Amino acid sequence: MNECGNLITCAVAWAPHVFDAAFAIIAAASAVTALTPTPRDDAWVGRIYRLVDTLALNVGHAKEKAPESGGRFTP
C-alpha cells in the first residue's frame, strides 16, 4: 500500500481496514453463537464456545446459559 510518513498518517490510513476486520469477526462470532446450542463448560467444545462467545461481545444478559443436567430438552 502507500508508505506512511508518520504514526498519525499510518493510523488514519489503516483505521478503516482494522475496523472492517473487527466488525467482521464480531459478526461471524455472533452468527456462530446464535446458531449453535450452548455446550457444557467443562468440555473442550465449551471452552472454545466461551472464546467465540467473548469475540461476539455476548456479555451479561446477552449470554445463553448452559443446559442443566437432565431437563426437558437434555438427557
Short mmCIF file of N, CA, C and O in Angstrom, two decimals:
data_model
loop_
_atom_site.label_atom_id
_atom_site.label_comp_id
_atom_site.label_asym_id
_atom_site.label_seq_id
_atom_site.Cartn_x
_atom_site.Cartn_y
_atom_site.Cartn_z
N MET A 1 0.84 -1.18 0.00
CA MET A 1 0.00 0.00 0.00
C MET A 1 0.88 1.24 0.00
O MET A 1 2.04 1.19 -0.32
N ASN A 2 0.29 2.35 0.39
CA ASN A 2 1.06 3.59 0.40
C ASN A 2 1.95 3.65 1.64
O ASN A 2 1.65 3.09 2.67
N GLU A 3 3.04 4.35 1.50
CA GLU A 3 4.01 4.44 2.58
C GLU A 3 3.55 5.46 3.61
O GLU A 3 3.07 6.53 3.27
N CYS A 4 3.69 5.13 4.87
CA CYS A 4 3.28 6.03 5.95
C CYS A 4 4.43 6.97 6.30
O CYS A 4 5.55 6.54 6.51
N GLY A 5 4.11 8.24 6.38
CA GLY A 5 5.13 9.22 6.74
C GLY A 5 5.37 9.26 8.23
O GLY A 5 6.50 9.33 8.70
N ASN A 6 4.31 9.23 9.02
CA ASN A 6 4.45 9.22 10.48
C ASN A 6 3.33 8.37 11.07
O ASN A 6 2.51 7.81 10.35
N LEU A 7 3.29 8.29 12.36
CA LEU A 7 2.35 7.41 13.05
C LEU A 7 0.90 7.80 12.81
O LEU A 7 0.04 6.94 12.61
N ILE A 8 0.60 9.08 12.79
CA ILE A 8 -0.78 9.53 12.64
C ILE A 8 -1.31 9.22 11.25
O ILE A 8 -2.42 8.71 11.10
N THR A 9 -0.52 9.48 10.22
CA THR A 9 -1.00 9.17 8.87
C THR A 9 -1.12 7.68 8.67
O THR A 9 -2.01 7.21 7.95
N CYS A 10 -0.26 6.92 9.30
CA CYS A 10 -0.35 5.46 9.22
C CYS A 10 -1.63 4.97 9.91
O CYS A 10 -2.32 4.10 9.39
N ALA A 11 -1.92 5.51 11.08
CA ALA A 11 -3.12 5.10 11.81
C ALA A 11 -4.38 5.48 11.05
O ALA A 11 -5.33 4.70 10.99
N VAL A 12 -4.40 6.65 10.46
CA VAL A 12 -5.57 7.08 9.69
C VAL A 12 -5.73 6.23 8.43
O VAL A 12 -6.84 5.89 8.03
N ALA A 13 -4.63 5.84 7.83
CA ALA A 13 -4.70 5.02 6.62
C ALA A 13 -5.17 3.60 6.91
O ALA A 13 -5.89 3.01 6.11
N TRP A 14 -4.79 3.04 8.04
CA TRP A 14 -5.13 1.65 8.36
C TRP A 14 -6.40 1.51 9.19
O TRP A 14 -6.92 0.40 9.34
N ALA A 15 -6.94 2.59 9.73
CA ALA A 15 -8.12 2.51 10.61
C ALA A 15 -9.32 1.84 9.93
O ALA A 15 -9.96 0.97 10.54
N PRO A 16 -9.68 2.18 8.70
CA PRO A 16 -10.83 1.50 8.09
C PRO A 16 -10.64 0.00 7.96
O PRO A 16 -11.58 -0.78 8.15
N HIS A 17 -9.43 -0.43 7.65
CA HIS A 17 -9.17 -1.86 7.50
C HIS A 17 -9.27 -2.59 8.84
O HIS A 17 -9.79 -3.70 8.92
N VAL A 18 -8.78 -1.96 9.89
CA VAL A 18 -8.84 -2.56 11.22
C VAL A 18 -10.29 -2.67 11.68
O VAL A 18 -10.71 -3.70 12.20
N PHE A 19 -11.07 -1.60 11.48
CA PHE A 19 -12.47 -1.64 11.88
C PHE A 19 -13.26 -2.66 11.06
O PHE A 19 -14.13 -3.35 11.59
N ASP A 20 -13.00 -2.75 9.77
CA ASP A 20 -13.68 -3.74 8.94
C ASP A 20 -13.39 -5.16 9.43
O ASP A 20 -14.30 -5.99 9.52
N ALA A 21 -12.15 -5.43 9.77
CA ALA A 21 -11.79 -6.76 10.25
C ALA A 21 -12.44 -7.04 11.61
O ALA A 21 -12.95 -8.14 11.84
N ALA A 22 -12.44 -6.05 12.50
CA ALA A 22 -13.05 -6.24 13.82
C ALA A 22 -14.55 -6.48 13.70
O ALA A 22 -15.10 -7.38 14.36
N PHE A 23 -15.22 -5.72 12.86
CA PHE A 23 -16.67 -5.90 12.70
C PHE A 23 -16.99 -7.23 12.03
O PHE A 23 -17.99 -7.87 12.36
N ALA A 24 -16.14 -7.69 11.13
CA ALA A 24 -16.36 -8.99 10.50
C ALA A 24 -16.20 -10.12 11.51
O ALA A 24 -16.98 -11.08 11.51
N ILE A 25 -15.21 -10.02 12.39
CA ILE A 25 -15.01 -11.04 13.42
C ILE A 25 -16.19 -11.07 14.39
O ILE A 25 -16.70 -12.14 14.74
N ILE A 26 -16.66 -9.90 14.80
CA ILE A 26 -17.80 -9.84 15.72
C ILE A 26 -19.05 -10.41 15.06
O ILE A 26 -19.81 -11.17 15.68
N ALA A 27 -19.30 -10.08 13.79
CA ALA A 27 -20.48 -10.59 13.10
C ALA A 27 -20.43 -12.10 12.92
O ALA A 27 -21.43 -12.79 13.14
N ALA A 28 -19.27 -12.62 12.55
CA ALA A 28 -19.15 -14.07 12.36
C ALA A 28 -19.30 -14.80 13.69
O ALA A 28 -19.98 -15.83 13.76
N ALA A 29 -18.70 -14.29 14.75
CA ALA A 29 -18.82 -14.94 16.06
C ALA A 29 -20.25 -14.86 16.57
O ALA A 29 -20.74 -15.82 17.19
N SER A 30 -20.94 -13.76 16.32
CA SER A 30 -22.34 -13.65 16.73
C SER A 30 -23.21 -14.66 15.99
O SER A 30 -24.11 -15.26 16.58
N ALA A 31 -22.96 -14.83 14.72
CA ALA A 31 -23.73 -15.81 13.94
C ALA A 31 -23.49 -17.22 14.45
O ALA A 31 -24.43 -18.02 14.58
N VAL A 32 -22.24 -17.55 14.75
CA VAL A 32 -21.92 -18.90 15.24
C VAL A 32 -22.59 -19.15 16.59
O VAL A 32 -23.19 -20.20 16.81
N THR A 33 -22.51 -18.19 17.51
CA THR A 33 -23.10 -18.40 18.83
C THR A 33 -24.62 -18.39 18.79
O THR A 33 -25.25 -19.03 19.62
N ALA A 34 -25.21 -17.68 17.84
CA ALA A 34 -26.67 -17.67 17.74
C ALA A 34 -27.21 -18.96 17.14
O ALA A 34 -28.32 -19.38 17.47
N LEU A 35 -26.43 -19.60 16.29
CA LEU A 35 -26.91 -20.79 15.59
C LEU A 35 -26.54 -22.11 16.26
O LEU A 35 -27.05 -23.15 15.86
N THR A 36 -25.69 -22.09 17.26
CA THR A 36 -25.28 -23.33 17.91
C THR A 36 -25.80 -23.38 19.34
O THR A 36 -25.89 -22.36 20.01
N PRO A 37 -26.15 -24.56 19.81
CA PRO A 37 -26.57 -24.67 21.21
C PRO A 37 -25.38 -24.49 22.14
O PRO A 37 -24.24 -24.77 21.77
N THR A 38 -25.66 -24.05 23.34
CA THR A 38 -24.59 -23.82 24.31
C THR A 38 -24.15 -25.15 24.92
O THR A 38 -24.94 -25.84 25.54
N PRO A 39 -22.89 -25.54 24.74
CA PRO A 39 -22.40 -26.77 25.35
C PRO A 39 -22.05 -26.56 26.82
O PRO A 39 -22.00 -25.44 27.30
N ARG A 40 -21.80 -27.64 27.49
CA ARG A 40 -21.36 -27.54 28.89
C ARG A 40 -19.96 -26.94 28.94
O ARG A 40 -19.16 -27.13 28.05
N ASP A 41 -19.67 -26.24 30.02
CA ASP A 41 -18.40 -25.53 30.13
C ASP A 41 -17.22 -26.43 30.42
O ASP A 41 -16.08 -26.03 30.22
N ASP A 42 -17.44 -27.66 30.91
CA ASP A 42 -16.31 -28.50 31.29
C ASP A 42 -15.68 -29.22 30.09
O ASP A 42 -14.55 -29.68 30.18
N ALA A 43 -16.36 -29.29 28.97
CA ALA A 43 -15.81 -29.94 27.79
C ALA A 43 -14.95 -28.96 27.00
O ALA A 43 -15.05 -27.75 27.16
N TRP A 44 -14.09 -29.47 26.14
CA TRP A 44 -13.21 -28.60 25.36
C TRP A 44 -14.02 -27.78 24.36
O TRP A 44 -13.63 -26.67 24.03
N VAL A 45 -15.14 -28.31 23.90
CA VAL A 45 -16.01 -27.55 23.00
C VAL A 45 -16.60 -26.35 23.74
O VAL A 45 -16.74 -25.27 23.18
N GLY A 46 -16.90 -26.52 25.01
CA GLY A 46 -17.43 -25.42 25.81
C GLY A 46 -16.42 -24.31 25.99
O GLY A 46 -16.78 -23.13 26.03
N ARG A 47 -15.16 -24.67 26.10
CA ARG A 47 -14.12 -23.64 26.24
C ARG A 47 -13.94 -22.85 24.95
O ARG A 47 -13.76 -21.64 24.97
N ILE A 48 -14.00 -23.54 23.82
CA ILE A 48 -13.92 -22.84 22.53
C ILE A 48 -15.16 -21.96 22.35
O ILE A 48 -15.07 -20.83 21.88
N TYR A 49 -16.31 -22.48 22.76
CA TYR A 49 -17.55 -21.71 22.66
C TYR A 49 -17.47 -20.44 23.50
O TYR A 49 -17.95 -19.38 23.09
N ARG A 50 -16.88 -20.53 24.69
CA ARG A 50 -16.73 -19.33 25.52
C ARG A 50 -15.86 -18.29 24.84
O ARG A 50 -16.14 -17.09 24.91
N LEU A 51 -14.80 -18.72 24.15
CA LEU A 51 -13.94 -17.79 23.41
C LEU A 51 -14.72 -17.13 22.28
O LEU A 51 -14.66 -15.91 22.11
N VAL A 52 -15.46 -17.92 21.52
CA VAL A 52 -16.25 -17.36 20.42
C VAL A 52 -17.34 -16.45 20.97
O VAL A 52 -17.64 -15.40 20.40
N ASP A 53 -17.92 -16.82 22.09
CA ASP A 53 -18.94 -16.00 22.74
C ASP A 53 -18.36 -14.65 23.18
O ASP A 53 -19.01 -13.62 23.06
N THR A 54 -17.15 -14.65 23.65
CA THR A 54 -16.48 -13.40 24.03
C THR A 54 -16.18 -12.56 22.80
O THR A 54 -16.35 -11.33 22.83
N LEU A 55 -15.73 -13.19 21.72
CA LEU A 55 -15.47 -12.45 20.48
C LEU A 55 -16.75 -11.84 19.91
O LEU A 55 -16.70 -10.82 19.25
N ALA A 56 -17.88 -12.48 20.17
CA ALA A 56 -19.16 -11.96 19.69
C ALA A 56 -19.69 -10.84 20.57
O ALA A 56 -20.75 -10.28 20.28
N LEU A 57 -18.97 -10.52 21.63
CA LEU A 57 -19.37 -9.48 22.58
C LEU A 57 -20.68 -9.81 23.28
O LEU A 57 -21.47 -8.93 23.60
N ASN A 58 -20.94 -11.10 23.51
CA ASN A 58 -22.10 -11.53 24.28
C ASN A 58 -21.73 -11.52 25.75
O ASN A 58 -21.07 -12.43 26.25
N VAL A 59 -22.12 -10.49 26.45
CA VAL A 59 -21.80 -10.35 27.86
C VAL A 59 -23.07 -10.05 28.64
O VAL A 59 -24.05 -9.59 28.09
N GLY A 60 -23.03 -10.33 29.92
CA GLY A 60 -24.17 -10.02 30.79
C GLY A 60 -25.39 -10.86 30.45
O GLY A 60 -25.33 -12.08 30.35
N HIS A 61 -26.51 -10.20 30.26
CA HIS A 61 -27.77 -10.89 29.99
C HIS A 61 -27.89 -11.38 28.55
O HIS A 61 -28.82 -12.11 28.23
N ALA A 62 -26.97 -11.01 27.68
CA ALA A 62 -26.99 -11.47 26.30
C ALA A 62 -26.48 -12.89 26.16
O ALA A 62 -26.67 -13.52 25.14
N LYS A 63 -25.83 -13.41 27.21
CA LYS A 63 -25.27 -14.75 27.15
C LYS A 63 -26.36 -15.79 27.35
O LYS A 63 -27.25 -15.63 28.16
N GLU A 64 -26.25 -16.89 26.59
CA GLU A 64 -27.15 -18.02 26.75
C GLU A 64 -26.58 -18.94 27.82
O GLU A 64 -25.39 -19.21 27.84
N LYS A 65 -27.42 -19.40 28.72
CA LYS A 65 -26.94 -20.25 29.80
C LYS A 65 -26.76 -21.68 29.31
O LYS A 65 -27.48 -22.16 28.45
N ALA A 66 -25.80 -22.37 29.91
CA ALA A 66 -25.56 -23.78 29.59
C ALA A 66 -26.73 -24.61 30.10
O ALA A 66 -27.36 -24.28 31.10
N PRO A 67 -27.03 -25.70 29.42
CA PRO A 67 -28.16 -26.53 29.84
C PRO A 67 -27.91 -27.20 31.20
O PRO A 67 -26.78 -27.56 31.51
N GLU A 68 -28.95 -27.30 31.96
CA GLU A 68 -28.87 -28.00 33.24
C GLU A 68 -28.83 -29.50 32.97
O GLU A 68 -29.27 -29.97 31.93
N SER A 69 -28.31 -30.27 33.90
CA SER A 69 -28.27 -31.72 33.70
C SER A 69 -29.67 -32.28 33.89
O SER A 69 -30.32 -32.04 34.89
N GLY A 70 -30.17 -32.97 32.98
CA GLY A 70 -31.47 -33.58 32.98
C GLY A 70 -32.59 -32.58 32.86
O GLY A 70 -33.07 -32.17 33.20
N GLY A 71 -33.00 -31.97 32.00
CA GLY A 71 -34.14 -31.07 31.93
C GLY A 71 -35.09 -31.57 30.90
O GLY A 71 -35.07 -32.73 30.50
N ARG A 72 -35.92 -30.73 30.44
CA ARG A 72 -36.90 -31.14 29.45
C ARG A 72 -36.24 -31.50 28.11
O ARG A 72 -36.68 -32.41 27.44
N PHE A 73 -35.22 -30.75 27.73
CA PHE A 73 -34.62 -30.98 26.42
C PHE A 73 -33.22 -31.60 26.50
O PHE A 73 -32.60 -31.79 25.47
N THR A 74 -32.71 -31.87 27.68
CA THR A 74 -31.40 -32.50 27.79
C THR A 74 -31.56 -33.87 28.42
O THR A 74 -32.38 -34.06 29.30
N PRO A 75 -30.77 -34.83 28.00
CA PRO A 75 -30.90 -36.18 28.57
C PRO A 75 -30.35 -36.26 29.97
O PRO A 75 -29.55 -35.53 30.41
#
